[in-house]
Tab-separated table of C-alpha atoms in Angstrom:
chain	number	residue	atom	x	y	z
A	1	MET	CA	103.919	126.146	136.766
A	2	TYR	CA	101.155	125.203	135.093
A	3	SER	CA	98.063	123.522	135.481
A	4	PRO	CA	97.737	119.748	135.506
A	5	GLN	CA	94.868	119.537	132.375
A	6	ILE	CA	96.717	122.241	129.817
A	7	THR	CA	100.168	119.775	129.916
A	8	GLN	CA	98.431	117.112	129.177
A	9	ILE	CA	97.447	118.638	125.404
A	10	GLN	CA	99.018	117.526	122.672
A	11	GLU	CA	98.926	120.061	119.214
A	12	SER	CA	96.369	118.590	116.860
A	13	SER	CA	98.264	116.137	114.661
A	14	THR	CA	96.492	116.692	111.202
A	15	ILE	CA	96.986	121.255	112.245
A	16	ALA	CA	100.389	120.370	112.843
A	17	ILE	CA	101.121	117.794	109.620
A	18	THR	CA	99.192	120.349	107.217
A	19	THR	CA	101.013	123.309	108.536
A	20	LEU	CA	104.447	121.868	108.375
A	21	ALA	CA	103.636	120.830	104.970
A	22	GLN	CA	103.074	125.013	104.110
A	23	GLU	CA	106.224	125.857	105.577
A	24	LEU	CA	107.725	123.665	103.267
A	25	LYS	CA	106.294	124.594	100.179
A	26	SER	CA	106.468	128.448	101.858
A	27	GLN	CA	110.425	126.985	101.273
A	28	GLY	CA	109.789	126.472	97.632
A	29	LYS	CA	110.169	122.843	97.272
A	30	ASP	CA	107.635	120.490	95.997
A	31	ILE	CA	105.256	119.680	98.496
A	32	LEU	CA	101.958	117.372	98.027
A	33	SER	CA	99.514	117.937	100.981
A	34	PHE	CA	96.840	115.193	102.221
A	35	SER	CA	97.013	115.409	105.712
A	36	ALA	CA	93.670	118.569	105.798
A	37	GLY	CA	90.075	117.940	106.579
A	38	GLU	CA	89.425	119.937	104.578
A	39	PRO	CA	87.279	120.177	100.843
A	40	ASP	CA	88.328	122.361	98.315
A	41	PHE	CA	86.097	124.136	97.278
A	42	ASP	CA	85.387	127.134	97.728
A	43	THR	CA	82.052	128.799	100.049
A	44	PRO	CA	79.175	128.782	97.702
A	45	GLN	CA	77.990	132.222	95.976
A	46	SER	CA	74.827	132.971	97.634
A	47	ILE	CA	75.987	132.064	101.102
A	48	LYS	CA	79.045	134.262	100.255
A	49	GLN	CA	76.282	136.981	99.349
A	50	ALA	CA	74.058	136.973	102.659
A	51	ALA	CA	77.638	137.710	104.810
A	52	ILE	CA	77.956	139.978	102.598
A	53	GLN	CA	74.560	141.596	102.885
A	54	ALA	CA	75.107	141.249	106.983
A	55	ILE	CA	77.869	143.055	106.512
A	56	GLN	CA	76.365	146.097	104.736
A	57	GLU	CA	73.409	145.613	106.937
A	58	GLY	CA	75.525	146.253	110.190
A	59	ARG	CA	75.423	143.155	111.836
A	60	SER	CA	77.517	143.240	113.120
A	61	LYS	CA	77.027	143.779	117.098
A	62	TYR	CA	76.791	140.067	120.200
A	63	THR	CA	74.011	138.491	119.728
A	64	PRO	CA	73.018	135.995	121.895
A	65	ILE	CA	75.021	133.208	123.455
A	66	LYS	CA	73.366	129.896	122.394
A	67	GLY	CA	72.506	132.199	117.987
A	68	ILE	CA	70.507	134.407	116.460
A	69	PRO	CA	66.479	133.320	117.169
A	70	GLU	CA	65.817	131.890	113.961
A	71	LEU	CA	69.293	130.563	112.795
A	72	LEU	CA	68.253	128.491	115.935
A	73	LYS	CA	64.208	127.962	114.424
A	74	SER	CA	66.497	127.352	111.204
A	75	VAL	CA	69.163	125.015	113.156
A	76	SER	CA	65.945	122.805	114.732
A	77	ALA	CA	63.913	122.212	111.540
A	78	LYS	CA	67.505	120.543	109.659
A	79	PHE	CA	67.369	118.588	112.148
A	80	GLN	CA	63.325	117.747	112.669
A	81	HIS	CA	63.327	117.455	108.828
A	82	GLU	CA	66.510	115.671	107.343
A	83	ASN	CA	67.471	113.565	110.189
A	84	GLN	CA	63.736	113.458	112.427
A	85	LEU	CA	65.660	114.324	115.557
A	86	ASP	CA	62.907	116.133	117.307
A	87	TYR	CA	65.447	118.274	119.432
A	88	ARG	CA	63.013	121.908	119.401
A	89	PRO	CA	64.815	125.390	118.978
A	90	ASP	CA	65.320	125.528	122.962
A	91	GLU	CA	67.385	122.707	122.530
A	92	VAL	CA	69.720	123.457	120.342
A	93	MET	CA	72.960	125.656	120.299
A	94	LEU	CA	75.610	126.998	118.046
A	95	CYS	CA	79.385	126.760	119.007
A	96	ASN	CA	82.468	128.075	116.774
A	97	GLY	CA	82.706	124.384	115.130
A	98	ALA	CA	82.108	121.336	116.148
A	99	LYS	CA	84.945	121.557	118.545
A	100	GLN	CA	83.351	124.231	120.497
A	101	CYS	CA	81.062	121.303	120.948
A	102	LEU	CA	82.739	118.914	121.638
A	103	PHE	CA	85.157	120.915	124.092
A	104	ASN	CA	81.475	122.222	125.741
A	105	VAL	CA	80.031	118.711	126.060
A	106	PHE	CA	82.833	117.088	128.296
A	107	GLN	CA	83.532	119.808	129.977
A	108	ALA	CA	80.067	120.092	130.948
A	109	LEU	CA	79.352	116.372	131.520
A	110	LEU	CA	82.703	114.657	132.955
A	111	ASN	CA	83.968	114.063	136.170
A	112	PRO	CA	87.185	112.606	137.326
A	113	GLY	CA	87.103	109.039	137.284
A	114	ASP	CA	84.367	109.214	134.277
A	115	GLU	CA	84.642	107.093	131.184
A	116	VAL	CA	84.264	108.141	127.210
A	117	ILE	CA	84.399	104.992	125.184
A	118	ILE	CA	86.241	105.990	121.797
A	119	PRO	CA	86.179	103.669	118.672
A	120	THR	CA	89.313	103.531	116.872
A	121	PRO	CA	90.543	104.746	114.460
A	122	CYS	CA	89.398	107.843	116.241
A	123	TRP	CA	89.569	111.531	115.516
A	124	VAL	CA	92.608	113.802	116.913
A	125	THR	CA	90.846	115.635	119.046
A	126	TYR	CA	88.175	113.195	121.065
A	127	PRO	CA	90.857	111.788	123.799
A	128	GLU	CA	92.615	114.814	124.178
A	129	LEU	CA	89.158	117.177	124.567
A	130	VAL	CA	88.916	114.052	127.289
A	131	ARG	CA	91.518	114.067	129.440
A	132	TYR	CA	91.941	117.805	129.170
A	133	SER	CA	88.609	117.511	131.275
A	134	GLY	CA	89.410	115.154	133.357
A	135	ALA	CA	88.328	112.113	132.340
A	136	LYS	CA	89.728	108.859	130.713
A	137	PRO	CA	89.719	107.663	127.188
A	138	VAL	CA	88.647	104.152	127.006
A	139	PHE	CA	90.335	103.202	123.092
A	140	LEU	CA	87.805	100.559	121.447
A	141	PRO	CA	89.730	98.832	118.556
A	142	THR	CA	88.818	97.994	115.469
A	143	THR	CA	89.602	96.101	112.779
A	144	LYS	CA	89.287	95.488	108.886
A	145	GLN	CA	87.230	92.545	108.939
A	146	SER	CA	84.866	94.338	110.559
A	147	ALA	CA	85.291	97.295	108.711
A	148	PHE	CA	86.337	99.487	111.035
A	149	LYS	CA	83.278	99.618	112.996
A	150	ILE	CA	82.305	98.036	116.402
A	151	THR	CA	80.618	95.892	117.368
A	152	PRO	CA	77.684	95.020	120.112
A	153	THR	CA	79.433	92.772	121.698
A	154	GLN	CA	82.889	95.085	122.200
A	155	LEU	CA	80.543	97.660	123.095
A	156	GLN	CA	78.676	95.390	126.079
A	157	GLU	CA	82.182	94.420	127.359
A	158	ALA	CA	83.080	98.094	127.606
A	159	LEU	CA	80.592	99.369	129.333
A	160	THR	CA	80.762	99.933	132.807
A	161	PRO	CA	79.672	101.693	136.379
A	162	LYS	CA	81.414	104.098	135.267
A	163	SER	CA	81.181	104.961	131.603
A	164	LYS	CA	79.227	108.548	130.919
A	165	ILE	CA	79.799	108.776	127.744
A	166	VAL	CA	79.686	106.995	124.242
A	167	VAL	CA	81.821	108.034	121.103
A	168	LEU	CA	80.345	108.091	117.959
A	169	THR	CA	81.633	109.163	114.619
A	170	SER	CA	79.371	107.586	111.152
A	171	PRO	CA	81.338	108.949	108.661
A	172	SER	CA	83.783	108.224	110.054
A	173	ASN	CA	86.713	110.212	110.124
A	174	PRO	CA	89.630	108.594	109.278
A	175	THR	CA	87.936	105.453	107.736
A	176	GLY	CA	85.016	107.130	106.440
A	177	MET	CA	83.049	103.682	107.110
A	178	VAL	CA	79.448	104.776	107.929
A	179	TYR	CA	77.465	102.295	110.758
A	180	SER	CA	73.776	101.396	108.820
A	181	LYS	CA	70.337	101.784	110.917
A	182	GLU	CA	70.542	97.981	111.560
A	183	GLU	CA	73.940	98.261	112.631
A	184	LEU	CA	73.296	101.797	115.080
A	185	GLU	CA	70.238	99.480	115.737
A	186	ALA	CA	72.308	96.628	117.244
A	187	LEU	CA	74.475	98.652	119.543
A	188	ALA	CA	70.840	100.867	120.845
A	189	PRO	CA	69.651	97.810	122.931
A	190	VAL	CA	73.272	97.989	124.466
A	191	ILE	CA	73.751	101.288	125.364
A	192	ALA	CA	70.051	101.501	126.807
A	193	THR	CA	71.241	98.446	129.567
A	194	SER	CA	73.638	101.397	130.927
A	195	ASN	CA	73.251	104.508	132.162
A	196	ALA	CA	76.055	106.174	129.498
A	197	PHE	CA	74.732	109.657	126.918
A	198	VAL	CA	75.787	108.941	123.591
A	199	LEU	CA	77.799	111.756	121.639
A	200	SER	CA	77.650	112.207	118.154
A	201	ASP	CA	78.870	113.243	115.411
A	202	GLU	CA	77.618	113.669	112.512
A	203	ILE	CA	79.747	116.525	111.297
A	204	TYR	CA	80.424	114.558	107.273
A	205	GLU	CA	76.945	113.019	106.929
A	206	LYS	CA	76.498	115.125	103.971
A	207	LEU	CA	79.069	113.357	102.345
A	208	VAL	CA	77.851	109.862	102.380
A	209	TYR	CA	79.335	107.601	98.725
A	210	GLU	CA	77.106	104.552	99.210
A	211	GLY	CA	73.693	103.866	101.397
A	212	SER	CA	71.776	106.015	102.943
A	213	PHE	CA	73.295	107.996	106.405
A	214	TYR	CA	70.898	108.203	109.648
A	215	ALA	CA	71.224	109.722	112.954
A	216	PHE	CA	71.096	107.566	116.293
A	217	GLY	CA	69.322	109.987	117.661
A	218	ALA	CA	66.127	109.336	115.652
A	219	LEU	CA	66.645	105.012	116.750
A	220	PRO	CA	63.496	104.815	119.285
A	221	GLY	CA	64.416	105.341	122.879
A	222	MET	CA	67.836	106.619	121.993
A	223	LEU	CA	67.159	110.474	121.771
A	224	GLU	CA	66.772	111.251	125.067
A	225	ARG	CA	70.113	110.350	126.208
A	226	THR	CA	71.834	111.530	122.236
A	227	ILE	CA	73.990	114.632	122.348
A	228	THR	CA	74.454	115.317	118.388
A	229	ILE	CA	76.857	117.269	117.358
A	230	ASN	CA	77.167	118.427	113.524
A	231	GLY	CA	78.617	121.742	112.116
A	232	LEU	CA	79.045	123.300	108.004
A	233	SER	CA	82.310	123.173	107.666
A	234	LYS	CA	82.697	119.981	105.086
A	235	ALA	CA	79.594	119.926	103.747
A	236	PHE	CA	79.976	122.987	102.718
A	237	SER	CA	82.828	123.810	102.695
A	238	MET	CA	82.733	126.854	104.801
A	239	THR	CA	85.868	124.730	107.698
A	240	GLY	CA	86.774	129.052	108.433
A	241	TRP	CA	83.979	129.968	109.000
A	242	ARG	CA	83.250	128.286	112.208
A	243	VAL	CA	79.565	127.271	112.666
A	244	GLY	CA	78.939	124.341	114.370
A	245	PHE	CA	75.645	123.097	116.819
A	246	LEU	CA	74.207	120.275	118.735
A	247	GLY	CA	71.003	119.165	119.975
A	248	THR	CA	70.520	118.029	122.694
A	249	LYS	CA	67.164	117.122	125.117
A	250	ASP	CA	68.378	117.826	128.667
A	251	LYS	CA	68.198	121.360	129.573
A	252	THR	CA	70.219	121.359	132.110
A	253	LEU	CA	73.158	120.443	130.583
A	254	LEU	CA	72.478	123.136	128.132
A	255	LYS	CA	72.539	125.740	130.634
A	256	HIS	CA	75.583	124.870	130.974
A	257	MET	CA	77.461	124.645	127.934
A	258	VAL	CA	75.639	128.330	127.245
A	259	ALA	CA	77.082	129.356	130.749
A	260	LEU	CA	80.632	128.540	129.945
A	261	GLN	CA	80.027	129.591	126.308
A	262	SER	CA	79.561	132.680	127.683
A	263	HIS	CA	81.803	133.219	129.432
A	264	SER	CA	84.674	131.870	127.001
A	265	THR	CA	83.561	133.043	123.184
A	266	SER	CA	80.391	134.353	123.904
A	267	ASN	CA	78.354	133.570	120.204
A	268	ILE	CA	79.680	132.640	117.443
A	269	ASN	CA	80.406	134.800	114.710
A	270	SER	CA	77.850	137.457	114.187
A	271	ILE	CA	77.746	137.582	110.257
A	272	ALA	CA	78.680	133.539	110.051
A	273	GLN	CA	75.312	133.185	112.185
A	274	TYR	CA	73.838	134.849	108.524
A	275	ALA	CA	75.535	133.131	106.118
A	276	ALA	CA	74.733	129.728	107.993
A	277	LEU	CA	71.341	130.770	107.890
A	278	LYS	CA	71.639	131.181	104.264
A	279	ALA	CA	73.608	127.724	104.238
A	280	LEU	CA	70.332	125.546	106.338
A	281	SER	CA	67.623	127.520	104.076
A	282	GLY	CA	68.334	124.453	101.205
A	283	VAL	CA	69.811	127.546	98.372
A	284	ALA	CA	73.031	125.704	98.373
A	285	LYS	CA	71.485	122.196	97.789
A	286	ASP	CA	72.760	121.886	94.080
A	287	ASP	CA	76.591	123.022	95.418
A	288	VAL	CA	76.508	120.836	98.381
A	289	GLU	CA	75.681	118.009	95.416
A	290	ARG	CA	77.821	118.622	93.194
A	291	MET	CA	80.794	118.775	95.377
A	292	ARG	CA	80.130	115.582	97.538
A	293	LEU	CA	80.053	113.263	92.980
A	294	ALA	CA	83.261	115.381	92.651
A	295	PHE	CA	84.753	113.538	95.719
A	296	LYS	CA	83.064	110.543	95.570
A	297	GLN	CA	85.117	110.320	91.384
A	298	ARG	CA	88.274	111.078	93.650
A	299	ARG	CA	87.386	108.441	95.866
A	300	ASP	CA	87.686	105.885	93.432
A	301	VAL	CA	90.641	106.820	92.023
A	302	ALA	CA	93.040	107.168	95.062
A	303	TYR	CA	90.754	103.879	96.021
A	304	ALA	CA	91.964	101.873	93.279
A	305	GLY	CA	95.324	103.811	92.924
A	306	VAL	CA	96.465	103.329	96.305
A	307	ASN	CA	95.009	99.125	95.833
A	308	ALA	CA	97.170	98.739	92.856
A	309	ILE	CA	100.831	98.842	94.383
A	310	LYS	CA	102.673	96.736	96.406
A	311	GLY	CA	102.384	97.030	99.850
A	312	LEU	CA	99.670	98.964	100.763
A	313	SER	CA	95.627	98.530	100.604
A	314	CYS	CA	92.455	100.232	101.689
A	315	LEU	CA	88.853	99.886	102.268
A	316	LYS	CA	86.431	101.619	100.500
A	317	PRO	CA	85.518	104.265	102.393
A	318	GLN	CA	81.573	105.219	102.426
A	319	GLY	CA	82.175	108.799	103.722
A	320	ALA	CA	83.363	111.906	104.570
A	321	PHE	CA	86.859	112.145	101.962
A	322	TYR	CA	89.528	110.045	103.473
A	323	LEU	CA	91.871	106.593	103.023
A	324	TRP	CA	92.697	104.413	106.042
A	325	ILE	CA	95.802	103.207	104.306
A	326	LYS	CA	97.770	100.119	105.647
A	327	ILE	CA	101.212	100.518	105.307
A	328	PRO	CA	103.868	97.525	105.847
A	329	SER	CA	105.832	99.757	108.354
A	330	THR	CA	105.229	102.150	111.308
A	331	SER	CA	103.164	105.977	110.227
A	332	LEU	CA	105.599	108.082	112.159
A	333	GLU	CA	108.619	106.242	110.186
A	334	PHE	CA	106.769	106.390	106.789
A	335	CYS	CA	105.275	109.760	106.625
A	336	GLN	CA	108.234	111.162	107.580
A	337	LYS	CA	110.801	109.802	104.847
A	338	LEU	CA	107.372	110.202	102.709
A	339	LEU	CA	107.614	113.650	102.987
A	340	GLU	CA	111.696	114.122	102.636
A	341	SER	CA	112.173	111.786	99.897
A	342	GLN	CA	108.627	112.292	98.142
A	343	GLY	CA	107.426	115.123	98.991
A	344	VAL	CA	104.143	113.761	100.050
A	345	ALA	CA	102.155	114.751	103.418
A	346	LEU	CA	99.872	112.277	104.892
A	347	VAL	CA	98.983	111.348	108.627
A	348	PRO	CA	100.495	108.621	110.704
A	349	GLY	CA	97.181	106.096	111.961
A	350	VAL	CA	99.268	106.097	115.380
A	351	ALA	CA	98.198	109.802	115.556
A	352	PHE	CA	94.273	108.316	114.846
A	353	GLU	CA	95.442	105.774	117.855
A	354	MET	CA	95.762	103.311	115.533
A	355	GLU	CA	99.781	101.550	114.199
A	356	GLY	CA	100.281	100.255	111.011
A	357	PHE	CA	97.775	102.530	108.940
A	358	VAL	CA	98.295	106.133	107.550
A	359	ARG	CA	95.193	108.602	106.854
A	360	MET	CA	94.938	110.147	102.824
A	361	SER	CA	92.886	113.227	102.587
A	362	TYR	CA	90.911	112.904	98.743
A	363	ALA	CA	89.601	116.696	99.369
A	364	CYS	CA	91.789	117.532	96.749
A	365	SER	CA	92.133	117.717	92.979
A	366	LEU	CA	92.442	115.005	90.608
A	367	GLU	CA	95.712	115.747	89.208
A	368	GLN	CA	97.418	116.248	92.945
A	369	ILE	CA	96.045	112.905	93.722
A	370	GLN	CA	96.896	111.229	90.446
A	371	SER	CA	100.608	112.508	90.453
A	372	GLY	CA	100.875	111.750	94.451
A	373	LEU	CA	99.790	107.993	93.942
A	374	GLU	CA	102.520	107.841	91.468
A	375	ARG	CA	105.505	109.044	93.421
A	376	LEU	CA	103.671	107.227	96.988
A	377	ALA	CA	104.014	104.199	94.253
A	378	ARG	CA	108.177	105.301	93.263
A	379	PHE	CA	108.522	105.671	97.414
A	380	CYS	CA	107.077	101.610	97.783
A	381	ALA	CA	108.833	100.252	94.704
């Protein structure tokens, strides 16, 4: 009765748990949720004002599918000046969040029998969209010893003639780990031996606390085969605005993705595009830095608190806003009992294709983090 593709798709675990926590809270229960991948800060005032101005100026009509020309130029300039990625304005497009970027790429590139290499733990959406495209996710497990990053040897052994895409996420969701330039340089020659594209998800690039962020496509010889995905949701606290963008040197691929989007959503929200134009102008740079420093402080508190609890441990994340916590039981059971007994919502590691861990978001107040740590300690005791 239903399409085979749609019956394989499961609801996002992170969204499902966040929704459950909200429902319990609405029933009057004392719930502390650490499940959502969403900053608790408001969108910077200058960006909101740009949206208000766009509304007042009547900029509420259809736009080109890819985005308004001035925003395409701004995204191109961002890629070139901040990431050393030479994507011209006609090599970028705007989508309804980074998720639609991913959907467009997978739908346009993948065929039945193709393989997509995904390091685990991984963001819950990658394998679901790969399966929906008719291709096969090939999981590459990482370990604490490798700081939850893949090695060149691992990648070499996983690549086959069927490998169509290698997914790289830095900073990572759910581990918060960041690939150094040297680590990316070690992977590049391996990828060069294949015909695979690299899908580089860089949505958390501005939320790095140690070291520096480096874009994979900036490596010599890698831009032609790299599809770079980014957006404004995390760094600018604009999750609900749905502004994602991508860059690719493959003009034919871009043409197909634009055609697909023209029949699914058309352009992204016109008002959000003018807000995005303001965000990319650099006017909110100080706001972004204040948020980054606040996340760093919260990370330090959450990291120390978790590692002080007997039975729990985690590495210190270098970016994003998550702790990837080793637990002494299965993750689904742990999260269910923790929510029932202490009113604390975490996301089970099995949702990220790795058992024995849970993800805790510290994109919330210090007070909530400290209260959550106290409840977590009581639960583990």
